Short mmCIF file of C-alpha atoms in Angstrom, two decimals:
data_model
loop_
_atom_site.label_atom_id
_atom_site.label_comp_id
_atom_site.label_asym_id
_atom_site.label_seq_id
_atom_site.Cartn_x
_atom_site.Cartn_y
_atom_site.Cartn_z
CA UNK A 5 -5.04 -97.31 69.92
CA UNK A 6 -1.87 -96.28 68.09
CA UNK A 7 -1.91 -98.53 65.03
CA UNK A 8 -1.64 -96.16 62.05
CA UNK A 9 -3.39 -98.76 59.89
CA UNK A 10 -6.53 -98.69 62.03
CA UNK A 11 -9.84 -97.90 60.34
CA UNK A 12 -13.23 -96.56 61.35
CA UNK A 13 -14.31 -100.14 61.99
CA UNK A 14 -11.32 -100.74 64.26
CA UNK A 15 -12.11 -97.66 66.32
CA UNK A 16 -15.78 -98.60 66.55
CA UNK A 17 -14.85 -102.10 67.74
CA UNK A 18 -12.38 -100.65 70.27
CA UNK A 19 -15.06 -98.35 71.72
CA UNK A 20 -17.59 -101.18 71.82
CA UNK A 21 -15.14 -103.61 73.45
CA UNK A 22 -13.98 -101.01 75.97
CA UNK A 23 -17.58 -100.54 77.12
CA UNK A 24 -18.47 -104.27 76.93
CA UNK A 25 -21.29 -103.59 74.44
CA UNK A 26 -22.69 -106.14 72.03
CA UNK A 27 -23.55 -105.27 68.43
CA UNK A 28 -27.20 -105.57 69.43
CA UNK A 29 -26.74 -102.99 72.19
CA UNK A 30 -24.90 -100.59 69.88
CA UNK A 31 -27.68 -101.02 67.32
CA UNK A 32 -30.30 -100.11 69.92
CA UNK A 33 -28.28 -97.08 71.06
CA UNK A 34 -27.56 -95.70 67.60
CA UNK A 35 -30.46 -96.83 65.44
CA UNK A 36 -28.05 -98.44 62.96
CA UNK A 37 -28.75 -101.99 61.85
CA UNK A 38 -26.65 -104.80 63.33
CA UNK A 39 -25.69 -105.85 59.80
CA UNK A 40 -24.49 -102.32 59.04
CA UNK A 41 -22.40 -102.16 62.22
CA UNK A 42 -20.92 -105.57 61.50
CA UNK A 43 -19.91 -104.53 57.98
CA UNK A 44 -18.34 -101.32 59.30
CA UNK A 45 -16.34 -103.22 61.94
CA UNK A 46 -15.14 -105.63 59.26
CA UNK A 47 -14.19 -102.78 56.91
CA UNK A 48 -16.74 -103.89 54.33
CA UNK A 49 -18.50 -100.52 54.07
CA UNK A 50 -18.07 -96.85 54.95
CA UNK A 51 -20.62 -94.49 56.45
CA UNK A 52 -21.91 -91.11 55.33
CA UNK A 53 -21.16 -88.10 57.51
CA UNK A 54 -24.76 -88.11 58.81
CA UNK A 55 -24.45 -91.76 59.86
CA UNK A 56 -21.12 -91.10 61.61
CA UNK A 57 -22.73 -88.26 63.56
CA UNK A 58 -25.65 -90.57 64.41
CA UNK A 59 -23.19 -93.24 65.57
CA UNK A 60 -21.21 -90.80 67.75
CA UNK A 61 -24.35 -89.34 69.32
CA UNK A 62 -25.80 -92.78 70.03
CA UNK A 63 -22.56 -93.96 71.65
CA UNK A 64 -22.23 -90.62 73.49
CA UNK A 65 -18.65 -90.17 72.35
CA UNK A 66 -16.92 -87.23 70.70
CA UNK A 67 -17.00 -87.73 66.94
CA UNK A 68 -13.19 -87.42 66.79
CA UNK A 69 -12.94 -90.74 68.68
CA UNK A 70 -14.26 -92.42 65.54
CA UNK A 71 -11.23 -91.00 63.72
CA UNK A 72 -8.67 -92.23 66.19
CA UNK A 73 -8.29 -89.36 68.68
CA UNK A 74 -9.31 -90.20 72.23
CA UNK A 75 -11.19 -87.27 73.78
CA UNK A 76 -10.13 -86.32 77.31
CA UNK A 77 -12.07 -84.64 80.05
CA UNK A 78 -9.45 -82.08 81.00
CA UNK A 79 -7.52 -79.93 78.57
CA UNK A 80 -3.95 -81.27 78.49
CA UNK A 81 -1.02 -78.99 79.20
CA UNK A 82 0.84 -78.07 76.00
CA UNK A 83 4.17 -78.29 77.86
CA UNK A 84 6.27 -81.17 76.68
CA UNK A 85 3.82 -82.47 74.09
CA UNK A 86 5.29 -83.79 70.85
CA UNK A 87 4.16 -86.01 68.03
CA UNK A 88 5.51 -86.88 64.58
CA UNK A 89 3.63 -87.74 61.40
CA UNK A 90 5.83 -89.67 58.98
CA UNK A 91 5.47 -89.23 55.24
CA UNK A 92 2.12 -90.58 54.07
CA UNK A 93 0.78 -91.13 57.60
CA UNK A 94 -2.33 -89.47 59.00
CA UNK A 95 -6.09 -89.66 59.22
CA UNK A 96 -7.86 -89.06 55.92
CA UNK A 97 -11.31 -87.59 55.30
CA UNK A 98 -12.63 -87.49 51.75
CA UNK A 99 -15.54 -85.40 50.50
CA UNK A 100 -16.76 -84.45 47.02
CA UNK A 101 -14.71 -81.22 47.24
CA UNK A 102 -11.62 -82.08 49.27
CA UNK A 103 -9.34 -84.88 50.36
CA UNK A 104 -7.88 -83.96 53.76
CA UNK A 105 -5.04 -85.77 55.49
CA UNK A 106 -5.18 -84.83 59.18
CA UNK A 107 -1.68 -84.87 60.72
CA UNK A 108 -0.45 -85.55 64.26
CA UNK A 109 -3.77 -87.14 65.23
CA UNK A 110 -2.45 -88.96 68.31
CA UNK A 111 -2.62 -85.70 70.29
CA UNK A 112 -6.12 -84.57 71.22
CA UNK A 113 -7.36 -81.03 71.87
CA UNK A 114 -4.59 -79.37 69.88
CA UNK A 115 -4.47 -75.58 69.67
CA UNK A 116 -4.08 -75.86 65.90
CA UNK A 117 -5.02 -78.58 63.41
CA UNK A 118 -2.49 -79.23 60.60
CA UNK A 119 -3.71 -80.86 57.40
CA UNK A 120 -2.55 -81.73 53.88
CA UNK A 121 -5.31 -81.11 51.34
CA UNK A 122 -6.27 -81.77 47.74
CA UNK A 123 -9.02 -79.67 46.12
CA UNK A 124 -11.21 -81.34 43.49
CA UNK A 125 -14.09 -78.93 42.74
CA UNK A 126 -13.47 -76.59 39.80
CA UNK A 127 -16.38 -74.16 40.12
CA UNK A 128 -18.48 -72.78 42.96
CA UNK A 129 -21.52 -74.36 41.33
CA UNK A 130 -19.79 -77.71 41.71
CA UNK A 131 -18.55 -76.90 45.24
CA UNK A 132 -21.90 -75.82 46.71
CA UNK A 133 -22.42 -73.71 49.87
CA UNK A 134 -19.50 -72.02 51.62
CA UNK A 135 -17.79 -73.74 54.56
CA UNK A 136 -17.26 -71.78 57.79
CA UNK A 137 -15.91 -72.73 61.20
CA UNK A 138 -14.53 -71.05 64.31
CA UNK A 139 -10.94 -69.86 64.41
CA UNK A 140 -8.51 -68.73 61.74
CA UNK A 141 -7.02 -70.57 58.78
CA UNK A 142 -3.67 -70.54 56.99
CA UNK A 143 -3.12 -72.22 53.61
CA UNK A 144 0.09 -72.69 51.59
CA UNK A 145 -0.10 -73.98 47.99
CA UNK A 146 2.41 -76.72 47.14
CA UNK A 147 1.15 -77.86 43.72
CA UNK A 148 -1.19 -76.51 41.06
CA UNK A 149 -3.28 -73.35 41.35
CA UNK A 150 -5.89 -72.85 44.03
CA UNK A 151 -8.65 -70.24 43.92
CA UNK A 152 -10.01 -69.00 47.25
CA UNK A 153 -13.62 -67.79 47.28
CA UNK A 154 -14.92 -65.91 50.34
CA UNK A 155 -18.18 -64.17 51.07
CA UNK A 156 -16.63 -60.72 51.63
CA UNK A 157 -13.86 -60.58 48.99
CA UNK A 158 -13.37 -61.16 45.28
CA UNK A 159 -11.92 -64.59 44.41
CA UNK A 160 -8.11 -64.74 44.53
CA UNK A 161 -5.87 -67.24 42.73
CA UNK A 162 -2.95 -68.71 44.68
CA UNK A 163 -0.01 -70.33 42.89
CA UNK A 164 2.78 -72.57 44.20
CA UNK A 165 4.48 -70.81 47.10
CA UNK A 166 1.58 -68.40 47.69
CA UNK A 167 -0.26 -68.47 51.01
CA UNK A 168 -3.27 -66.89 52.68
CA UNK A 169 -4.40 -66.28 56.27
CA UNK A 170 -8.02 -65.43 57.04
CA UNK A 171 -10.89 -65.49 59.51
CA UNK A 172 -12.49 -68.91 59.02
CA UNK A 173 -15.86 -67.81 60.41
CA UNK A 174 -16.20 -66.06 57.05
CA UNK A 175 -17.71 -68.38 54.45
CA UNK A 176 -14.95 -69.81 52.25
CA UNK A 177 -14.19 -72.41 49.62
CA UNK A 178 -11.16 -73.61 47.64
CA UNK A 179 -11.46 -74.67 44.00
CA UNK A 180 -8.82 -75.98 41.62
CA UNK A 181 -8.04 -73.77 38.61
CA UNK A 182 -5.10 -75.80 37.30
CA UNK A 183 -5.14 -78.84 35.05
CA UNK A 184 -4.43 -81.15 37.99
CA UNK A 185 -6.10 -80.92 41.42
CA UNK A 186 -4.34 -78.35 43.61
CA UNK A 187 -2.49 -79.59 46.70
CA UNK A 188 -1.96 -77.48 49.79
CA UNK A 189 -0.97 -77.39 53.45
CA UNK A 190 -3.69 -76.01 55.72
CA UNK A 191 -3.46 -75.06 59.41
CA UNK A 192 -6.58 -74.15 61.40
CA UNK A 193 -6.80 -72.67 64.88
CA UNK A 194 -9.89 -74.65 65.83
CA UNK A 195 -10.80 -78.09 67.13
CA UNK A 196 -10.85 -81.29 65.08
CA UNK A 197 -14.51 -81.75 65.99
CA UNK A 198 -15.47 -78.28 64.69
CA UNK A 199 -13.60 -78.96 61.44
CA UNK A 200 -15.30 -82.31 60.95
CA UNK A 201 -18.67 -80.73 61.73
CA UNK A 202 -17.96 -77.99 59.17
CA UNK A 203 -17.61 -80.53 56.38
CA UNK A 204 -21.38 -80.85 56.26
CA UNK A 205 -23.43 -83.83 55.16
CA UNK A 206 -21.18 -84.97 52.31
CA UNK A 207 -20.32 -88.68 52.26
CA UNK A 208 -16.86 -89.27 53.68
CA UNK A 209 -14.49 -92.18 53.69
CA UNK A 210 -12.06 -92.76 56.52
CA UNK A 211 -8.70 -94.51 56.38
CA UNK A 212 -5.47 -94.27 58.35
CA UNK A 213 -2.86 -94.40 55.60
CA UNK A 214 -3.77 -91.87 52.94
CA UNK A 215 -2.72 -91.92 49.30
CA UNK A 216 -2.88 -88.11 49.24
CA UNK A 217 0.74 -87.55 50.12
CA UNK A 218 3.16 -90.20 48.83
CA UNK A 219 6.65 -89.99 50.29
CA UNK A 220 8.16 -88.31 47.22
CA UNK A 221 5.46 -85.62 47.29
CA UNK A 222 5.84 -84.93 51.02
CA UNK A 223 9.60 -84.65 50.65
CA UNK A 224 9.06 -82.22 47.75
CA UNK A 225 6.74 -80.16 49.94
CA UNK A 226 9.31 -80.10 52.73
CA UNK A 227 12.01 -78.88 50.33
CA UNK A 228 9.68 -76.16 49.02
CA UNK A 229 8.88 -74.92 52.52
CA UNK A 230 12.55 -74.94 53.57
CA UNK A 231 13.35 -72.65 50.64
#
């Protein structure tokens, strides 16, 4: 499925159709009500993270398939691979703390995961427990001021043009310390599944075309990086 306008419901229907399952069969496999599955497929409701995990486990598919990336059995060769994310395109995951726009999602099992992020939490009390995941993480601030909290270091404030690289197995969290939510580019050397798992049990919404990065903003980011 390559339609950039596809939703969680579209991917669920595609998986169900591919396997010739009825809604009743999917309900029995996942424990989710037929009415719930029908509303999801018709884009009438979203699911919490816990329910998405329950759905993936019941269907015996990698959770990233529910976000539009087809899992493959063998690791693909990186030679010759290429994909382009146009301005405003990507797979979006929203939590109480972050809006993340996952980029280049039509390639599975990438060595790195590029994202465009918006931080909403303003204090660690509001943010909650640290996030940690395998791999390393690089973040570049493109708007506002972002404060990085980690379990081993004092908090550090990052302004536009500042960046940080760190071990992501260390507990970490980003909070906004500017008037407007801080926006940033984030690159992680881990798998999409591990990143999604690291989000925790916060409710998430899934959509293909995100409002996080309108064309003017993405072009501004590109000009900033080129400088």
